[in-house]
Coordinates of C-alpha atoms and ligand atoms in Angstrom, one line a residue:
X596 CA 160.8 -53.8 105.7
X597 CA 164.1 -53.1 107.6
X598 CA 164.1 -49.3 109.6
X599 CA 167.5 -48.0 108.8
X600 CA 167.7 -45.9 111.5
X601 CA 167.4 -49.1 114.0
X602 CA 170.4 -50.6 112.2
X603 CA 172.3 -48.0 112.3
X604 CA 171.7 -47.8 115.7
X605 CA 171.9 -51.9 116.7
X606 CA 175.6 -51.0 114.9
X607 CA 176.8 -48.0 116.9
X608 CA 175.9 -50.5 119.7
X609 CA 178.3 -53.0 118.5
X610 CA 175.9 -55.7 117.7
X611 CA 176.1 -58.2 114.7
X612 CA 173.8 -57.2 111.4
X613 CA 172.0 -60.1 109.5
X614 CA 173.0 -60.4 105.8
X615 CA 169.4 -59.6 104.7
X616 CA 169.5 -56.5 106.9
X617 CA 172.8 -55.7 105.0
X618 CA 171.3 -56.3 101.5
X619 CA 168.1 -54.5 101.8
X620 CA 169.8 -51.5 103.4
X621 CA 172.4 -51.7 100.5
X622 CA 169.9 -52.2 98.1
X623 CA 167.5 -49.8 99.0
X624 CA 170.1 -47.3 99.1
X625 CA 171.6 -47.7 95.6
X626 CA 167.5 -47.6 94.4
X627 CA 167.4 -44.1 96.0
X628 CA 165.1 -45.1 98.5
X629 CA 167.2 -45.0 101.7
X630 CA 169.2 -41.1 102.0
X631 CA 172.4 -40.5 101.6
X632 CA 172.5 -39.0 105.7
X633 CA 171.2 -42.5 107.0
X634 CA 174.0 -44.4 105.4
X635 CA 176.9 -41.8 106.3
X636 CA 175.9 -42.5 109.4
X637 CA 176.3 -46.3 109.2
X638 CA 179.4 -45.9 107.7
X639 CA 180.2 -44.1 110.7
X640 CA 178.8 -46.5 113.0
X641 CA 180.8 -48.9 110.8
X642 CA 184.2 -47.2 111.2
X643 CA 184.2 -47.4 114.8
X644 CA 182.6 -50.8 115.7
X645 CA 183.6 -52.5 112.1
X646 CA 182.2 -55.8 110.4
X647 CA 182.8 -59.1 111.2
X648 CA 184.1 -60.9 108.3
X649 CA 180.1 -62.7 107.6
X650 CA 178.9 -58.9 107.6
X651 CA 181.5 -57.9 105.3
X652 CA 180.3 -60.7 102.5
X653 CA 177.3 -59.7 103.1
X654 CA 178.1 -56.1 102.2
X655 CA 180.3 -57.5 99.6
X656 CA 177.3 -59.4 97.9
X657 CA 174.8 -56.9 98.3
X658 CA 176.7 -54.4 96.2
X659 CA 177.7 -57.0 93.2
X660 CA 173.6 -57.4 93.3
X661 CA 173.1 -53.9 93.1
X662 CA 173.7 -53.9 89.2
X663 CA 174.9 -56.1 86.1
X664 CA 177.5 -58.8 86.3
X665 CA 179.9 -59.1 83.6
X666 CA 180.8 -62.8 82.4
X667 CA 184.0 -61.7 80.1
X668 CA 185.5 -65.5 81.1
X669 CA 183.1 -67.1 79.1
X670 CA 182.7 -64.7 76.6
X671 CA 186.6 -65.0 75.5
X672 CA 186.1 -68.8 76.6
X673 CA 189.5 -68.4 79.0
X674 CA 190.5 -67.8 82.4
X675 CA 190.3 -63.9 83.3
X676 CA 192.8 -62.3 85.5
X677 CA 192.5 -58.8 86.6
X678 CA 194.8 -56.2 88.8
X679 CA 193.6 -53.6 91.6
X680 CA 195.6 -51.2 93.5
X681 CA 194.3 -49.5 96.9
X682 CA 195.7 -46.0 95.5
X683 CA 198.7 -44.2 95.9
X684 CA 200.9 -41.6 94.5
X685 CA 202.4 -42.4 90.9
X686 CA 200.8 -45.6 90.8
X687 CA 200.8 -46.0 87.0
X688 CA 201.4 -49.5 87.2
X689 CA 198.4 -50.8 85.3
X690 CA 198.7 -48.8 82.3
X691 CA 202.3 -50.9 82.1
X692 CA 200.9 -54.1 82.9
X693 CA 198.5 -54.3 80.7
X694 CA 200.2 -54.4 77.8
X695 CA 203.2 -56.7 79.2
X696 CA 200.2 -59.0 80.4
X697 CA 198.8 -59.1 76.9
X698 CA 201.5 -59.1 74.9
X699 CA 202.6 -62.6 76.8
X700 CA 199.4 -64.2 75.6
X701 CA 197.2 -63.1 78.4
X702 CA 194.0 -61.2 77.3
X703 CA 193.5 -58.3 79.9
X704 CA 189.9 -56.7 80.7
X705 CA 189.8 -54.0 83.0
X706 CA 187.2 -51.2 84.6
X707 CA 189.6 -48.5 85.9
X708 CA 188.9 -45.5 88.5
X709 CA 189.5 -41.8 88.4
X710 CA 191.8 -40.3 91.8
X711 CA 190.4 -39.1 94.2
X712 CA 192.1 -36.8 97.0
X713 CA 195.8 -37.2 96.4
X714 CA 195.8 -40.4 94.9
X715 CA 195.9 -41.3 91.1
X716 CA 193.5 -42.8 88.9
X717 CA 194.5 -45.0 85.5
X718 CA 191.3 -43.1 83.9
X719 CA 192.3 -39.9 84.3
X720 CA 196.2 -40.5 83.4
X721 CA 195.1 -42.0 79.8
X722 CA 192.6 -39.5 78.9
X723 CA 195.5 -36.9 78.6
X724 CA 196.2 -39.2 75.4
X725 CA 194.4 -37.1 73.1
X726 CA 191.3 -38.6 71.7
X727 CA 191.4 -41.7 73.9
X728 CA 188.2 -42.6 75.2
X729 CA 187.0 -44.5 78.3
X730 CA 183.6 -45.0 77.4
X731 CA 182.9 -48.1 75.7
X732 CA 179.8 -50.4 75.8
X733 CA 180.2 -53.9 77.4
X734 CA 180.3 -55.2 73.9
X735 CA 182.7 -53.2 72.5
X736 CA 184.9 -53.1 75.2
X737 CA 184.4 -57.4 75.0
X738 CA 185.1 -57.4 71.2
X739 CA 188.5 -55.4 71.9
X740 CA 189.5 -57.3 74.5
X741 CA 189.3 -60.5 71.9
X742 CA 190.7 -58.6 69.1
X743 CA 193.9 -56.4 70.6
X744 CA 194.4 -58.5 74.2
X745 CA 193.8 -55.3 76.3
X746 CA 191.0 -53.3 76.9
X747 CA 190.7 -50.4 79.8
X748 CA 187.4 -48.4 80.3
X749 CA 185.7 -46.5 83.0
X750 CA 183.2 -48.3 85.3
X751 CA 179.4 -48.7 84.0
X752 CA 176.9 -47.0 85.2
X753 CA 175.3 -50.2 85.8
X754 CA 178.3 -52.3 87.2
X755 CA 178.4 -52.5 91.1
X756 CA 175.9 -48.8 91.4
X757 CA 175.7 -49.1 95.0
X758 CA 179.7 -48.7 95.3
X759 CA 180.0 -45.7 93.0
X760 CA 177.3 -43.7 95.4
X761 CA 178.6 -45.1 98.5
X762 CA 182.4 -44.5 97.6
X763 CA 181.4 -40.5 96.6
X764 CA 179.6 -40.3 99.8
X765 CA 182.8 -42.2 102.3
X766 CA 184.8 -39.7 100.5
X767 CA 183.2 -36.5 102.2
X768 CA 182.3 -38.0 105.4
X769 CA 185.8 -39.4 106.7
X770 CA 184.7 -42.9 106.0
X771 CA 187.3 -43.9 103.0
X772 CA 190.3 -45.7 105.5
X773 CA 188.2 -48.6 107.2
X774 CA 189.1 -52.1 106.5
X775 CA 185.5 -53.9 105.4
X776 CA 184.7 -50.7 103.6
X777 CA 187.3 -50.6 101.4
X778 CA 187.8 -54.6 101.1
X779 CA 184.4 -54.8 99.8
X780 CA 184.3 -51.9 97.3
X781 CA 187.5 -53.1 95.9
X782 CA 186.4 -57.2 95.9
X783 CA 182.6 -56.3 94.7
X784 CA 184.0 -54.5 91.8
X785 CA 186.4 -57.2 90.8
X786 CA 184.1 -60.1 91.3
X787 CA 181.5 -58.3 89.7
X788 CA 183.8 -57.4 86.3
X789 CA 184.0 -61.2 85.9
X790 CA 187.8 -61.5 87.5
X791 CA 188.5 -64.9 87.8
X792 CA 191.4 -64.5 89.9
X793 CA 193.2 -61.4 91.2
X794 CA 196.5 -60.0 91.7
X795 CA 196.0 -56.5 94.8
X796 CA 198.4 -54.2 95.0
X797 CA 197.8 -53.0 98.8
X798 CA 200.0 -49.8 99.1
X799 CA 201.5 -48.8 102.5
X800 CA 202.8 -46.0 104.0
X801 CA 202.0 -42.3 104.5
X802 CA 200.5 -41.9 100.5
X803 CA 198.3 -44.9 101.4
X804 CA 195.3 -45.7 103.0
X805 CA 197.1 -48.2 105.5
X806 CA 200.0 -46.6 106.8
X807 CA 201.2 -49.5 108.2
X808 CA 202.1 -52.9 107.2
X809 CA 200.0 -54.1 110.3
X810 CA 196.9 -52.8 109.1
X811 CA 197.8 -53.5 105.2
X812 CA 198.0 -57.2 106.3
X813 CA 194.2 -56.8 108.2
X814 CA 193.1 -54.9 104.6
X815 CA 194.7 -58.0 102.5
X816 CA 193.5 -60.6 104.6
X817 CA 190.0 -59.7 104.4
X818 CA 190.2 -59.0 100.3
X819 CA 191.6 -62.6 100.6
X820 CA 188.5 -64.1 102.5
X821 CA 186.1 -62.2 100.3
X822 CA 187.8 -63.7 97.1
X823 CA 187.7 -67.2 98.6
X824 CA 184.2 -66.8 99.6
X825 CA 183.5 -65.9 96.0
X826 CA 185.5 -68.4 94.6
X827 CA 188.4 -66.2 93.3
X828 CA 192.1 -66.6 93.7
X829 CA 193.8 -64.0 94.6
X830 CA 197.0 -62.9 95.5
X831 CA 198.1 -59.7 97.7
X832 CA 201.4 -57.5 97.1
X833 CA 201.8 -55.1 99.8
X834 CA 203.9 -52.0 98.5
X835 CA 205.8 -49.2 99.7
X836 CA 203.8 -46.6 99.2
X837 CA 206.0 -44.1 101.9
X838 CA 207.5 -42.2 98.4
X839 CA 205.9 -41.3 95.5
X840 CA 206.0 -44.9 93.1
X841 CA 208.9 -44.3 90.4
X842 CA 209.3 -40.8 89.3
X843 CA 206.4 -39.5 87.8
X844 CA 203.2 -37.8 89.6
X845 CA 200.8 -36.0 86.8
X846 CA 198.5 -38.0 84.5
X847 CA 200.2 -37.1 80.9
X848 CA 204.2 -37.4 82.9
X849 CA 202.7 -40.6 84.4
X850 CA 201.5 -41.8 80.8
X851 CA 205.1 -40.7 79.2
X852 CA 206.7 -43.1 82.1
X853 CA 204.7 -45.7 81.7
X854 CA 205.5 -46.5 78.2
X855 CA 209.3 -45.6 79.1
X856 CA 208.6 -48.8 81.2
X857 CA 207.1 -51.3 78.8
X858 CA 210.1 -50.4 76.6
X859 CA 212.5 -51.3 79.4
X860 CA 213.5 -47.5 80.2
X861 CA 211.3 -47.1 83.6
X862 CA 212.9 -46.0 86.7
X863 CA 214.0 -49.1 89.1
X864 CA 211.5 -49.4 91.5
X865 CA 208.2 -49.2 89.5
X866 CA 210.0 -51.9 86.6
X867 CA 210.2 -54.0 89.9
X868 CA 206.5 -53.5 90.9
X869 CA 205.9 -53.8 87.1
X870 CA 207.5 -57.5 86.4
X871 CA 206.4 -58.3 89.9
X872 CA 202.6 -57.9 89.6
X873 CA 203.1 -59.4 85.5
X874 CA 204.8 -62.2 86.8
X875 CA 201.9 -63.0 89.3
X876 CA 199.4 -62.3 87.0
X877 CA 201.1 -64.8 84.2
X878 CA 201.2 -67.0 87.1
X879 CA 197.6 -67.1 87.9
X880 CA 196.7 -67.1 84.1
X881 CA 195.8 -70.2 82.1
X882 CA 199.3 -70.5 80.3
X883 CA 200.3 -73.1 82.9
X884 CA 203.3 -71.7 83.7
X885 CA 205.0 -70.4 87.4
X886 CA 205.6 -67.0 88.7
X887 CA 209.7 -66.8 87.5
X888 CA 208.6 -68.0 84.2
X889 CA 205.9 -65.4 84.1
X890 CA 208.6 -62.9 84.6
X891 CA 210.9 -64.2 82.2
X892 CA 208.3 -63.7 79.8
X893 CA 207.6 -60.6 81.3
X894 CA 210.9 -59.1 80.4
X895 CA 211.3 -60.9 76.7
X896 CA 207.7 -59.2 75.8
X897 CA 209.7 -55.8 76.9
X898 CA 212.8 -56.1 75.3
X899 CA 211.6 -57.9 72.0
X900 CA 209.4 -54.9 72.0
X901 CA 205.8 -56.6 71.4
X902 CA 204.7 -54.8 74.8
X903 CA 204.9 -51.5 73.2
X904 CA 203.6 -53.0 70.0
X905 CA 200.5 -53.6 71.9
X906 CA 200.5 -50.4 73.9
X907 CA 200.0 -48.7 70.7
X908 CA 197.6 -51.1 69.5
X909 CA 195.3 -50.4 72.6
X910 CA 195.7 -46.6 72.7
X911 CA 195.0 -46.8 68.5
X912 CA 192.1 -49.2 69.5
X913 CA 190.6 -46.2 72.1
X914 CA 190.6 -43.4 69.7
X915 CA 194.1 -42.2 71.2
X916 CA 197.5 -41.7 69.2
X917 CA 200.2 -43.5 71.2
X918 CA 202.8 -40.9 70.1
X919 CA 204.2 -39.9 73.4
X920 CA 205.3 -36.6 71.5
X921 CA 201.7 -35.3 71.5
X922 CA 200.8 -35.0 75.1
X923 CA 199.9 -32.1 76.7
X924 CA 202.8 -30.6 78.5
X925 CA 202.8 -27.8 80.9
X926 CA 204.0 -23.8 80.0
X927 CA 206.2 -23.9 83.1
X928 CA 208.9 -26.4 83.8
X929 CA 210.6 -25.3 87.3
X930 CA 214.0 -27.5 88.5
X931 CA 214.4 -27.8 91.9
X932 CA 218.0 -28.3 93.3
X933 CA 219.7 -29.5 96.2
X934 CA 221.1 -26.9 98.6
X935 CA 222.8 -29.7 101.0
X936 CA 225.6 -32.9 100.5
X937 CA 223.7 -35.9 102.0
X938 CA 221.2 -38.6 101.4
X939 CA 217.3 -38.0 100.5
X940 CA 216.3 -39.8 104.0
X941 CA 212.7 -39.0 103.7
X942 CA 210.3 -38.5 100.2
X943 CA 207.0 -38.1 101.6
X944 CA 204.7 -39.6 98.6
X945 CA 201.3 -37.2 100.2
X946 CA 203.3 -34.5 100.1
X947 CA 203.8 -34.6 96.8
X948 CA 200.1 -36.0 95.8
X949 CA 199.2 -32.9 97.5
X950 CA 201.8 -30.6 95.4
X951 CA 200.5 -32.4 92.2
X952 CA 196.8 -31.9 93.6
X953 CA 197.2 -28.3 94.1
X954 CA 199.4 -28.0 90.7
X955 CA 195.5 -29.3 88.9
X956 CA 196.7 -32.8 88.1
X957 CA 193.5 -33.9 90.1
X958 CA 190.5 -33.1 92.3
X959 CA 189.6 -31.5 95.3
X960 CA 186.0 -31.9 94.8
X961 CA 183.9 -34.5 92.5
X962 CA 183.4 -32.9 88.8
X963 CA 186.6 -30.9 89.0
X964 CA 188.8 -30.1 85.4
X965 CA 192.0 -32.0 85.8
X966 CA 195.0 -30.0 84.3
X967 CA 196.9 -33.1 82.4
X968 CA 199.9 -31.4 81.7
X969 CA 201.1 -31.0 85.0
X970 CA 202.3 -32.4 87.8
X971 CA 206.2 -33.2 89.5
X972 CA 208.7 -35.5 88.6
X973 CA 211.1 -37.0 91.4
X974 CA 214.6 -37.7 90.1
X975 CA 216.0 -37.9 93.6
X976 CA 214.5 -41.1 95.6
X977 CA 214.7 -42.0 99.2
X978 CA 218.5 -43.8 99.7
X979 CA 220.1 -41.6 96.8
X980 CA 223.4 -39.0 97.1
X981 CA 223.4 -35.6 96.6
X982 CA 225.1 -32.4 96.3
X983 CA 224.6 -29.1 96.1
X984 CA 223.3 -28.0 93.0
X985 CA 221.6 -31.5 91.6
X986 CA 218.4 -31.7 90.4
X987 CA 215.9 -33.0 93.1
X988 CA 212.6 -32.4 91.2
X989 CA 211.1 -31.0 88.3
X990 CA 207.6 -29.0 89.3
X991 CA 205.6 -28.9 85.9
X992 CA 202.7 -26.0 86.0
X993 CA 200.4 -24.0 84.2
X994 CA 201.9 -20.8 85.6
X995 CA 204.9 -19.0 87.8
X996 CA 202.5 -18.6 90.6
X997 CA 201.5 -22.5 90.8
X998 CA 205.2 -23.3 90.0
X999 CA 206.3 -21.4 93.2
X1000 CA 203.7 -23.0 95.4
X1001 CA 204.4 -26.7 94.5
X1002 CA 208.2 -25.8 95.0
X1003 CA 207.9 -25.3 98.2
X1004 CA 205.2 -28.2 99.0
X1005 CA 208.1 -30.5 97.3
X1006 CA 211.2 -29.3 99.2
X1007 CA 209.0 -29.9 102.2
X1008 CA 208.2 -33.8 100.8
X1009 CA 212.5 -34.1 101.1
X1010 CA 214.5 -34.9 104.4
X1011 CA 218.6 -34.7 104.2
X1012 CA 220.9 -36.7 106.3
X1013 CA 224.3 -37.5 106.6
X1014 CA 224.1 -41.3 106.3
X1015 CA 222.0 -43.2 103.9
X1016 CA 218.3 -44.3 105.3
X1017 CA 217.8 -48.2 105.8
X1018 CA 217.0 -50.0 102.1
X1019 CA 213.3 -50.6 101.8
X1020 CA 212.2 -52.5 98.7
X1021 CA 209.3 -52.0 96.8
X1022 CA 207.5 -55.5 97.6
X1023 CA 207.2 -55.5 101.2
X1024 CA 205.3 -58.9 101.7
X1025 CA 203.1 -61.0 99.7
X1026 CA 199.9 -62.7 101.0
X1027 CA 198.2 -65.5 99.1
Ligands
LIG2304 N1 189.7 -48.2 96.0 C1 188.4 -48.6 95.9 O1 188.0 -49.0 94.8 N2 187.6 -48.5 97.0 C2 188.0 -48.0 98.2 O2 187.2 -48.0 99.1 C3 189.4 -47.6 98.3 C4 190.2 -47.7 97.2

């Protein structure tokens, strides 16, 4: 039997742990035999000496074994592909995808998160649908997947345990941004849902996790090695995440811009992301086909209008009603308006998480109400002219007081200059 406080300390010392060492750790930890205190600590340890890429599978592996596995390959008897993004700010992208993905022939299984901090989650935006649910069992959430092509529910209890405590306990202890840490929770989760190959959306910039594309490239690299090791493909888009991803921040805003999308009526830069991470998912699929055909389908399934037709399938299939006219919306709709001529040279995507944060559109603290209704939307985007009196924002909050707070935390997201900033696309590298 390992003594956890001897690893922990062999790690602050820098030296190599054995993958057993790792797994019984791990393992004794999600059993509730090993406290919470000793492994906050090795997280700690972790952060500033890190893992070696053998440690990191071993962390990797230990979790999957924590719980269940989910074979949803051979249970729909095809090749499963599945989509994960490191969190951002707008990041509605799977709750597009999905349906495009499906509606191209693609059947699309998927255990979502909730946000977290400033960041997003897909859970949270859909269950402003009214009635949708997030809870299915395995089987039903199999069966739909066969039936309807697209299936999105919350994580199991018993599905990769030892990440759900860990990740609640890296998020109060300033262990979330480390490299292994997050590559395994991610890859654990997706190897363990049955993905057999994945498409990452690794977000960078000041809304992300890695702020720079340096250290987006060290995240993807490792997600890479832990999906070859496991015998999964997988492909990495790093994405700008430096301004809030197309113009919605608020889980039922986010929901009616999402389905704007999948009609063809999304703002520019998330229908990029969009056909992008479709395309690369078609690609990896068992249709046979390349990525530019997989976007060509991509945009027929949009403008023939069979994406939306599944979109409202799925949300029917979840208990929700896919009317976007029924969504919560907030009592107070504030614009705010440009007081200068000059180009948005700076949207800073955390400064508006936080203004959407503070507005109730997510948590501070685990087990916190979220406030669906509100949140900001961006009309003005790093690059675009204005003049005094256009509409920058729109701040959507419960009340006048809320409304005057996230006004100021969202003129403070916008920088002015005289000449336009340097273009910066929305796919900023691949790595496969
Ligand atoms: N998303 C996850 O699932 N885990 C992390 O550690 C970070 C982002």
């Amino acid at each position: 039997m390992i003594r956890p406080a001897e690893l922990i300390e062999r790690k602050r010392n820098g030296e190599e742990l054995g993958a057993d060492e790792i797994a019984e750790l791990i393992l004794g930890y999600a059993r509730g035999e090993i406290p919470d205190y000793q492994l906050a600590a090795f997280c700690m340890a972790v952060y500033f000496k890190g893992l070696n890429p053998a440690e990191t599978y071993a962390l990797t592996d230990a979790m999957i074994r924590s719980g269940r596995t989910l074979e949803l390959g051979a249970a729909l008897g095809r090749k499963v592909v599945d989509k994960h993004s490191t969190g951002g700010v707008g990041d509605k992208t799977t709750i597009a995808v999905g349906p495009i993905v499906a509606a191209c022939g693609v059947p699309v299984g998927k255990m979502s998160g909730r946000g977290l901090g400033h960041t997003g989650g897909t859970l949270d935006k859909l269950e402003s649908i009214p009635g949708f649910s997030v809870d299915l069992s395995v089987d039903a959430f199999v069966g739909q997947v066969r039936e309807v092509g697209l299936a999105i529910i919350g994580q199991t209890a018993d599905l990769v345990p030892a990440d759900k405590q860990l990740y609640g306990l890296r998020d109060v202890t300033a262990t979330v941004d480390i490299v292994p840490l997050i590559a395994s929770s991610i890859m654990s989760k997706k190897i363990a849902g049955g993905a057999d190959a994945i498409v990452l959306d690794v977000k960078v910039g000041d809304g992300a996790f890695m702020k720079t594309l340096e250290d987006a490239r060290v995240l993807a690299e490792s997600m890479l090695e832990l999906g070859r090791h496991a015998g999964r493909e997988v492909v990495c888009l790093l994405t700008d995440m430096d301004q809030p991803l197309g113009a919605a921040v608020g889980n039922a805003l986010e929901i009616v811009e999402a389905r704007a999308t999948i009609c063809g009526d999304g703002p520019p830069d998330f229908t990029e992301l969009v056909l992008d991470a479709c395309a690369r998912l078609l690609a990896l699929s068992d249709l046979g086909i390349e990525a530019d055909e997989g976007r060509r389908r991509a945009q027929a399934a949009v403008a023939d209008g069979s994406a939306l037709a599944v979109y409202e399938r799925w949300i029917r299939a979840q208990g929700g009603d896919p009317d976007p006219g029924v969504l919560p919306r907030a009592a107070v709709v504030r614009e705010l308006r440009a007081m200068v001529v000059g180009y948005v040279t700076r949207l800073g995507a955390i400064d508006v998480g936080h203004a959407a944060l503070h507005l109730g559109a997510g948590r501070a603290v685990k087990g916190d109400e979220i406030d669906h209704a509100v949140g900001v939307v961006c009309h003005a985007k790093r690059g675009q002219q204005v003049e005094p009196g256009d509409v920058l924002a729109e701040v959507h909050a419960r009340d006048e007081a809320g409304a005057d707070a996230a006004t100021a935390e969202v003129l403070a997201a916008y920088d002015f200059g005289d000449a336009a900033p340097a273009e910066r696309s929305i796919l900023l590298d691949v790595v496969s």
